[in-house]
Amino acid sequence: MKKDIYIMGIESSCDETSIAIVKNGREVLSNVINSQIKIHTEYGGVVPEIASRCHTEVINSIMKQALKEAGITLEQVDGIAVTYGPGLVGALLVGVSYAKALSFATGKPLIAVNHIAGHISANYITYKELEPPFLCLIISGGHTYLVNVKDYNEFEILGKTRDDAVGEAFDKVARVVGLGYPGGPKVDNLAKEGEANINLPLTHFDNYDFSFSGIKTAVINLNHKTPDLNKADLCASFQKAVTTMLINNVEKAVKEFNLDKIVLAGGVSRNSYIRKEFEKMGERLNIKVYEPEPILCTDNAAMIAANGYYKFIKNEFADLKLNAVPNLKLEQ
Ligand code: KG4
Ligand code: ZN
């Protein structure tokens, strides 16, 4: 009988300290997430130095909790997978240094995981049958990519944002409208009470690139010039315009590349309107749309362990010189 593989995932790229144990790349035994949102809310956004300090304080107890909840010992772990980029350098260094120390002390192999590839891998947990190739739309706070996922760690970037990431635009709109931080979920909720009845400019390119700064600026200007504008209508209109731009590109790529699976990933894929509209598109085109369960959309270590598993089985290990790479690209 094949031996089960237990991978420990470690994630600390932004404001979540998370450690998970995942069995055979697909089964989550534990996924402990310590969010710093409450602390950063006071400042209206993530303060990098505070984030690093918080990771340092909690990471060891999170590791112990992850093992306890999984019901295994450190001895039973086969590999230690850690996010080494992209992200905030000080935050990443806490996770990377901790993982290196654990690897050195236990002799377990170290696996370097790209955070964006981790977001894609969240889907392997939700959908046990999902395998590449597929088309993936990654929409997070820092990244917007349309990717042809050829293999577990082989990516062809079809398009990316030329300016703001989708999540960044949500967060900025939320701040301007007075909803505060973190903006995405607040825009999502308020939009449910409004009508998408305000025309906003849509951006199109000949290739699969995106741009969200135009629509963000239009919302900021409208809000400034028309203070009594209904905020719920503004949020609903913003969300609808963003979704139209996302769907236009995805639909174009599905037709050109003849792929029959569309996969969503990243924090913004938690958005209820975006999920609904992608499901409708799937029905219209008669293709399956995959969306990670909400807790796996935003930053978590189970997705890092899931990705790490596919590197582990290929013996793709890192050495103890591993460093944080804050601007790491998906194709690197
Ligand atoms: O993937 P993630 O946790 O972190 C990055 O790797 O960037 O994404 C965080 C982003 C934030 O911009 C947050 O506002 C957004 O995801 N987000 C949402 C929703 N939930 C989280 N945006 C829109 N609607 C949501 N329900
Ligand atoms: Zn993320």
Short mmCIF file of C-alpha atoms and ligand atoms in Angstrom, two decimals:
data_model
loop_
_atom_site.label_atom_id
_atom_site.label_comp_id
_atom_site.label_asym_id
_atom_site.label_seq_id
_atom_site.Cartn_x
_atom_site.Cartn_y
_atom_site.Cartn_z
CA MET A 1 0.00 0.00 0.00
CA LYS A 2 1.22 3.52 -0.82
CA LYS A 3 2.38 5.53 2.19
CA ASP A 4 0.33 8.62 3.02
CA ILE A 5 2.23 11.90 2.62
CA TYR A 6 1.73 14.61 5.25
CA ILE A 7 2.79 18.12 4.25
CA MET A 8 2.97 21.01 6.69
CA GLY A 9 2.13 24.33 5.00
CA ILE A 10 3.33 27.67 6.40
CA GLU A 11 1.88 30.99 5.19
CA SER A 12 2.88 34.46 6.41
CA SER A 13 3.02 36.62 3.27
CA CYS A 14 0.65 39.37 4.47
CA ASP A 15 -1.60 39.67 7.53
CA GLU A 16 -2.53 36.04 8.18
CA THR A 17 -0.29 33.63 10.07
CA SER A 18 -1.41 30.19 9.04
CA ILE A 19 -0.10 26.64 9.44
CA ALA A 20 -1.85 23.57 8.04
CA ILE A 21 -1.39 19.83 7.73
CA VAL A 22 -2.62 18.34 4.45
CA LYS A 23 -2.66 14.63 3.61
CA ASN A 24 -1.79 13.52 0.06
CA GLY A 25 -2.21 17.06 -1.28
CA ARG A 26 -6.00 17.05 -1.01
CA GLU A 27 -7.22 16.28 2.50
CA VAL A 28 -7.01 19.04 5.11
CA LEU A 29 -6.29 17.66 8.58
CA SER A 30 -5.87 21.14 10.08
CA ASN A 31 -5.72 24.72 8.77
CA VAL A 32 -5.10 27.16 11.63
CA ILE A 33 -5.45 30.80 10.54
CA ASN A 34 -4.60 33.70 12.82
CA SER A 35 -5.87 36.88 11.16
CA GLN A 36 -4.41 40.26 12.17
CA ILE A 37 -7.31 42.17 10.59
CA LYS A 38 -8.47 43.68 13.90
CA ILE A 39 -5.02 45.14 14.59
CA HIS A 40 -4.59 46.66 11.10
CA THR A 41 -8.17 48.01 10.96
CA GLU A 42 -7.09 50.77 13.34
CA TYR A 43 -4.67 52.02 10.64
CA GLY A 44 -7.00 51.54 7.64
CA GLY A 45 -4.71 48.94 6.01
CA VAL A 46 -1.88 46.49 6.65
CA VAL A 47 1.14 48.03 8.42
CA PRO A 48 4.08 45.87 7.27
CA GLU A 49 6.22 46.11 10.40
CA ILE A 50 3.30 45.32 12.70
CA ALA A 51 2.44 42.34 10.48
CA SER A 52 5.99 40.90 10.82
CA ARG A 53 5.99 41.33 14.59
CA CYS A 54 2.61 39.64 14.95
CA HIS A 55 3.76 36.66 12.84
CA THR A 56 6.85 36.27 15.05
CA GLU A 57 4.79 36.26 18.23
CA VAL A 58 2.27 33.61 17.21
CA ILE A 59 3.94 31.32 14.67
CA ASN A 60 5.23 28.68 17.09
CA SER A 61 1.95 28.28 18.95
CA ILE A 62 0.06 28.12 15.61
CA MET A 63 2.39 25.27 14.55
CA LYS A 64 1.68 23.34 17.74
CA GLN A 65 -2.06 23.88 17.32
CA ALA A 66 -1.94 22.71 13.69
CA LEU A 67 -0.24 19.44 14.71
CA LYS A 68 -2.64 18.94 17.62
CA GLU A 69 -5.77 19.49 15.50
CA ALA A 70 -4.39 17.16 12.80
CA GLY A 71 -3.69 14.50 15.42
CA ILE A 72 -0.13 13.87 14.22
CA THR A 73 3.36 14.54 15.55
CA LEU A 74 6.12 16.61 13.94
CA GLU A 75 7.93 13.28 13.37
CA GLN A 76 5.12 12.13 11.07
CA VAL A 77 5.37 15.21 8.81
CA ASP A 78 7.05 14.35 5.47
CA GLY A 79 7.81 17.84 4.15
CA ILE A 80 7.67 21.50 5.19
CA ALA A 81 6.19 23.81 2.52
CA VAL A 82 6.50 27.55 2.98
CA THR A 83 5.41 30.64 1.04
CA TYR A 84 8.61 32.44 -0.08
CA GLY A 85 6.90 35.13 -2.23
CA PRO A 86 5.28 37.29 -3.36
CA GLY A 87 4.32 39.36 -0.34
CA LEU A 88 5.64 41.73 2.30
CA VAL A 89 9.33 41.00 2.77
CA GLY A 90 9.39 41.19 6.58
CA ALA A 91 6.25 39.05 6.85
CA LEU A 92 7.58 36.44 4.41
CA LEU A 93 10.91 36.25 6.27
CA VAL A 94 9.18 35.16 9.48
CA GLY A 95 7.62 32.12 7.77
CA VAL A 96 10.70 31.31 5.68
CA SER A 97 13.09 31.50 8.66
CA TYR A 98 10.75 29.44 10.81
CA ALA A 99 10.37 26.78 8.11
CA LYS A 100 14.15 26.61 7.62
CA ALA A 101 14.73 26.19 11.35
CA LEU A 102 12.12 23.39 11.49
CA SER A 103 13.63 21.70 8.45
CA PHE A 104 17.15 21.89 9.91
CA ALA A 105 16.07 20.61 13.33
CA THR A 106 13.94 17.71 12.01
CA GLY A 107 15.78 16.80 8.80
CA LYS A 108 12.49 17.05 6.87
CA PRO A 109 12.76 18.48 3.34
CA LEU A 110 11.98 22.14 2.76
CA ILE A 111 9.63 23.08 -0.11
CA ALA A 112 9.45 26.64 -1.49
CA VAL A 113 5.92 27.59 -2.61
CA ASN A 114 4.80 30.55 -4.71
CA HIS A 115 1.83 32.17 -2.94
CA ILE A 116 -0.11 32.68 -6.20
CA ALA A 117 0.36 29.03 -7.18
CA GLY A 118 -0.90 28.25 -3.67
CA HIS A 119 -4.13 30.15 -4.37
CA ILE A 120 -4.69 28.03 -7.51
CA SER A 121 -4.02 24.85 -5.50
CA ALA A 122 -6.82 25.67 -3.02
CA ASN A 123 -9.09 24.20 -5.70
CA TYR A 124 -7.45 20.75 -5.45
CA ILE A 125 -8.74 20.60 -1.88
CA THR A 126 -12.32 21.61 -2.71
CA TYR A 127 -12.47 19.46 -5.87
CA LYS A 128 -10.70 16.13 -5.31
CA GLU A 129 -11.09 15.20 -8.99
CA LEU A 130 -9.67 18.45 -10.43
CA GLU A 131 -6.47 18.09 -12.45
CA PRO A 132 -4.68 20.42 -14.88
CA PRO A 133 -4.98 21.58 -17.62
CA PHE A 134 -7.53 24.32 -16.93
CA LEU A 135 -8.06 28.04 -17.26
CA CYS A 136 -7.64 29.91 -13.96
CA LEU A 137 -8.60 33.45 -13.04
CA ILE A 138 -6.64 34.62 -10.00
CA ILE A 139 -8.21 37.64 -8.35
CA SER A 140 -6.64 38.67 -5.05
CA GLY A 141 -5.60 41.75 -3.12
CA GLY A 142 -2.25 41.97 -4.87
CA HIS A 143 -2.69 40.05 -8.13
CA THR A 144 -4.94 39.63 -11.15
CA TYR A 145 -3.91 36.95 -13.63
CA LEU A 146 -5.60 34.90 -16.31
CA VAL A 147 -3.54 31.73 -16.55
CA ASN A 148 -3.46 28.56 -18.57
CA VAL A 149 -2.54 26.01 -15.87
CA LYS A 150 -0.74 23.33 -17.90
CA ASP A 151 0.46 21.26 -14.95
CA TYR A 152 0.47 21.59 -11.14
CA ASN A 153 3.42 23.96 -11.29
CA GLU A 154 3.53 24.96 -14.95
CA PHE A 155 1.77 28.16 -15.89
CA GLU A 156 1.26 30.17 -19.07
CA ILE A 157 0.20 33.72 -18.25
CA LEU A 158 -2.41 34.87 -20.76
CA GLY A 159 -3.23 38.22 -19.20
CA LYS A 160 -2.62 40.34 -16.13
CA THR A 161 -3.60 43.70 -14.74
CA ARG A 162 -1.78 46.71 -16.14
CA ASP A 163 -2.38 48.71 -12.95
CA ASP A 164 -4.44 47.86 -9.84
CA ALA A 165 -5.27 44.33 -8.75
CA VAL A 166 -9.02 43.66 -8.45
CA GLY A 167 -8.86 43.38 -4.64
CA GLU A 168 -6.90 46.61 -4.45
CA ALA A 169 -9.67 48.38 -6.43
CA PHE A 170 -12.33 46.92 -4.08
CA ASP A 171 -10.36 48.06 -1.03
CA LYS A 172 -9.83 51.59 -2.41
CA VAL A 173 -13.49 51.98 -3.40
CA ALA A 174 -14.55 50.81 0.07
CA ARG A 175 -12.27 53.36 1.71
CA VAL A 176 -13.57 56.24 -0.44
CA VAL A 177 -17.20 55.30 0.11
CA GLY A 178 -16.48 55.20 3.86
CA LEU A 179 -16.81 51.46 4.46
CA GLY A 180 -13.31 51.04 5.92
CA TYR A 181 -10.91 48.10 5.87
CA PRO A 182 -10.98 45.33 4.71
CA GLY A 183 -13.04 46.66 1.85
CA GLY A 184 -13.89 43.71 -0.39
CA PRO A 185 -16.38 41.93 1.88
CA LYS A 186 -17.99 45.29 2.85
CA VAL A 187 -18.57 46.29 -0.80
CA ASP A 188 -19.97 42.79 -1.44
CA ASN A 189 -22.49 43.17 1.43
CA LEU A 190 -23.57 46.74 0.71
CA ALA A 191 -23.97 46.00 -3.03
CA LYS A 192 -26.69 43.46 -2.13
CA GLU A 193 -28.89 46.40 -1.01
CA GLY A 194 -28.33 48.43 -4.20
CA GLU A 195 -29.11 48.56 -7.92
CA ALA A 196 -26.35 48.48 -10.55
CA ASN A 197 -27.83 51.56 -12.24
CA ILE A 198 -24.75 53.80 -12.63
CA ASN A 199 -22.74 53.66 -15.87
CA LEU A 200 -19.02 53.19 -15.31
CA PRO A 201 -16.24 53.02 -17.93
CA LEU A 202 -15.14 49.53 -18.98
CA THR A 203 -11.61 48.90 -20.28
CA HIS A 204 -10.82 46.41 -23.07
CA PHE A 205 -7.51 45.35 -24.61
CA ASP A 206 -6.76 43.25 -27.68
CA ASN A 207 -5.01 40.67 -25.53
CA TYR A 208 -6.15 39.25 -22.15
CA ASP A 209 -4.89 42.09 -19.96
CA PHE A 210 -7.03 43.92 -17.42
CA SER A 211 -7.12 47.46 -16.05
CA PHE A 212 -9.04 48.60 -12.99
CA SER A 213 -7.62 52.04 -12.25
CA GLY A 214 -10.06 53.79 -14.65
CA ILE A 215 -13.14 52.38 -12.96
CA LYS A 216 -11.67 53.01 -9.52
CA THR A 217 -11.00 56.67 -10.39
CA ALA A 218 -14.49 57.03 -11.89
CA VAL A 219 -16.05 55.78 -8.62
CA ILE A 220 -13.83 58.09 -6.53
CA ASN A 221 -14.76 61.12 -8.71
CA LEU A 222 -18.48 60.32 -8.72
CA ASN A 223 -18.48 59.90 -4.96
CA HIS A 224 -16.66 63.22 -4.55
CA LYS A 225 -18.85 65.20 -6.99
CA THR A 226 -22.17 63.66 -5.92
CA PRO A 227 -21.99 63.16 -2.14
CA ASP A 228 -25.65 62.14 -1.83
CA LEU A 229 -25.30 59.35 -4.39
CA ASN A 230 -26.68 56.07 -3.05
CA LYS A 231 -23.59 54.16 -1.81
CA ALA A 232 -25.22 50.77 -2.24
CA ASP A 233 -26.00 51.58 -5.89
CA LEU A 234 -22.42 52.75 -6.38
CA CYS A 235 -21.03 49.50 -4.90
CA ALA A 236 -23.41 47.36 -6.98
CA SER A 237 -22.49 49.26 -10.17
CA PHE A 238 -18.76 48.98 -9.44
CA GLN A 239 -19.04 45.25 -8.76
CA LYS A 240 -21.05 44.68 -11.93
CA ALA A 241 -18.59 46.61 -14.11
CA VAL A 242 -15.58 44.75 -12.66
CA THR A 243 -17.32 41.40 -13.15
CA THR A 244 -18.18 42.25 -16.78
CA MET A 245 -14.50 42.98 -17.51
CA LEU A 246 -13.41 39.71 -15.85
CA ILE A 247 -16.03 37.63 -17.66
CA ASN A 248 -15.32 39.20 -21.08
CA ASN A 249 -11.68 38.10 -20.95
CA VAL A 250 -12.38 34.67 -19.52
CA GLU A 251 -15.03 33.96 -22.14
CA LYS A 252 -12.66 35.05 -24.92
CA ALA A 253 -9.92 32.72 -23.59
CA VAL A 254 -12.28 29.74 -23.14
CA LYS A 255 -13.22 30.03 -26.81
CA GLU A 256 -9.68 30.54 -28.11
CA PHE A 257 -7.97 27.82 -26.04
CA ASN A 258 -10.89 25.41 -26.12
CA LEU A 259 -10.57 24.65 -22.39
CA ASP A 260 -13.54 23.09 -20.62
CA LYS A 261 -12.76 24.04 -17.01
CA ILE A 262 -12.73 27.52 -15.47
CA VAL A 263 -11.18 27.80 -12.04
CA LEU A 264 -11.39 30.84 -9.75
CA ALA A 265 -8.77 31.60 -7.10
CA GLY A 266 -7.76 34.35 -4.64
CA GLY A 267 -9.49 36.45 -2.01
CA VAL A 268 -11.86 38.26 -4.40
CA SER A 269 -13.26 34.92 -5.59
CA ARG A 270 -15.13 34.97 -2.26
CA ASN A 271 -17.32 37.72 -3.75
CA SER A 272 -20.93 36.53 -3.93
CA TYR A 273 -21.84 38.47 -7.10
CA ILE A 274 -18.71 37.36 -8.97
CA ARG A 275 -19.38 33.72 -8.03
CA LYS A 276 -23.00 33.95 -9.20
CA GLU A 277 -22.09 35.56 -12.51
CA PHE A 278 -19.34 33.00 -13.23
CA GLU A 279 -21.77 30.17 -12.46
CA LYS A 280 -24.22 31.70 -14.96
CA MET A 281 -21.45 31.96 -17.56
CA GLY A 282 -20.60 28.28 -16.99
CA GLU A 283 -24.21 27.32 -17.67
CA ARG A 284 -24.32 29.52 -20.76
CA LEU A 285 -21.11 28.04 -22.21
CA ASN A 286 -21.83 24.56 -20.86
CA ILE A 287 -18.51 24.31 -18.99
CA LYS A 288 -17.78 23.60 -15.36
CA VAL A 289 -16.82 26.50 -13.08
CA TYR A 290 -14.73 25.65 -10.00
CA GLU A 291 -14.68 27.96 -6.96
CA PRO A 292 -12.76 27.18 -3.77
CA GLU A 293 -14.83 27.09 -0.59
CA PRO A 294 -14.76 30.63 0.91
CA ILE A 295 -12.21 29.96 3.68
CA LEU A 296 -9.77 28.61 1.06
CA CYS A 297 -10.14 31.70 -1.21
CA THR A 298 -8.36 34.07 1.17
CA ASP A 299 -4.86 33.48 2.55
CA ASN A 300 -4.42 30.15 4.33
CA ALA A 301 -1.71 27.50 4.70
CA ALA A 302 -3.72 24.50 3.46
CA MET A 303 -3.38 25.84 -0.10
CA ILE A 304 0.40 26.15 0.43
CA ALA A 305 0.62 22.54 1.66
CA ALA A 306 -1.52 21.35 -1.29
CA ASN A 307 0.86 22.99 -3.75
CA GLY A 308 3.89 21.76 -1.76
CA TYR A 309 2.67 18.16 -2.12
CA TYR A 310 3.01 18.34 -5.92
CA LYS A 311 6.61 19.57 -5.52
CA PHE A 312 7.32 16.92 -2.86
CA ILE A 313 6.34 14.03 -5.14
CA LYS A 314 8.70 15.43 -7.80
CA ASN A 315 11.55 15.84 -5.26
CA GLU A 316 11.60 19.60 -5.88
CA PHE A 317 13.19 20.71 -2.64
CA ALA A 318 14.73 23.99 -1.50
CA ASP A 319 17.95 24.29 0.51
CA LEU A 320 18.61 26.27 3.66
CA LYS A 321 19.74 29.27 1.62
CA LEU A 322 16.08 29.90 0.70
CA ASN A 323 15.23 33.60 0.94
CA ALA A 324 12.01 35.61 0.71
CA VAL A 325 11.29 37.00 -2.80
CA PRO A 326 8.76 39.83 -2.33
CA ASN A 327 8.20 40.36 -6.08
CA LEU A 328 8.14 36.70 -7.08
CA LYS A 329 6.28 36.13 -10.36
CA LEU A 330 3.99 33.19 -11.04
CA GLU A 331 6.03 32.10 -14.04
CA GLN A 332 9.32 32.02 -12.02
O1 KG4 B 1 -5.98 36.43 -1.66
P1 KG4 B 1 -6.03 37.38 -0.53
O2 KG4 B 1 -6.44 36.86 0.82
O3 KG4 B 1 -4.66 38.10 -0.34
C1 KG4 B 1 -3.75 38.34 -1.37
O4 KG4 B 1 -2.98 37.42 -1.71
O5 KG4 B 1 -3.81 39.47 -1.91
O6 KG4 B 1 -7.02 38.53 -1.00
C2 KG4 B 1 -7.38 39.60 -0.19
C3 KG4 B 1 -8.29 40.48 -1.01
C4 KG4 B 1 -8.58 41.83 -0.35
O7 KG4 B 1 -8.41 42.85 -1.31
C5 KG4 B 1 -10.04 41.69 0.05
O8 KG4 B 1 -10.73 42.93 0.08
C6 KG4 B 1 -10.56 40.79 -1.05
O9 KG4 B 1 -9.55 39.83 -1.22
N1 KG4 B 1 -11.84 40.13 -0.69
C7 KG4 B 1 -13.00 40.38 -1.34
C8 KG4 B 1 -13.99 39.62 -0.67
N2 KG4 B 1 -13.39 38.93 0.35
C9 KG4 B 1 -12.07 39.26 0.31
N3 KG4 B 1 -13.28 41.16 -2.39
C10 KG4 B 1 -14.55 41.21 -2.81
N4 KG4 B 1 -15.56 40.53 -2.22
C11 KG4 B 1 -15.33 39.73 -1.15
N5 KG4 B 1 -16.34 39.06 -0.57
ZN ZN B 2 -3.19 35.72 -1.15
#
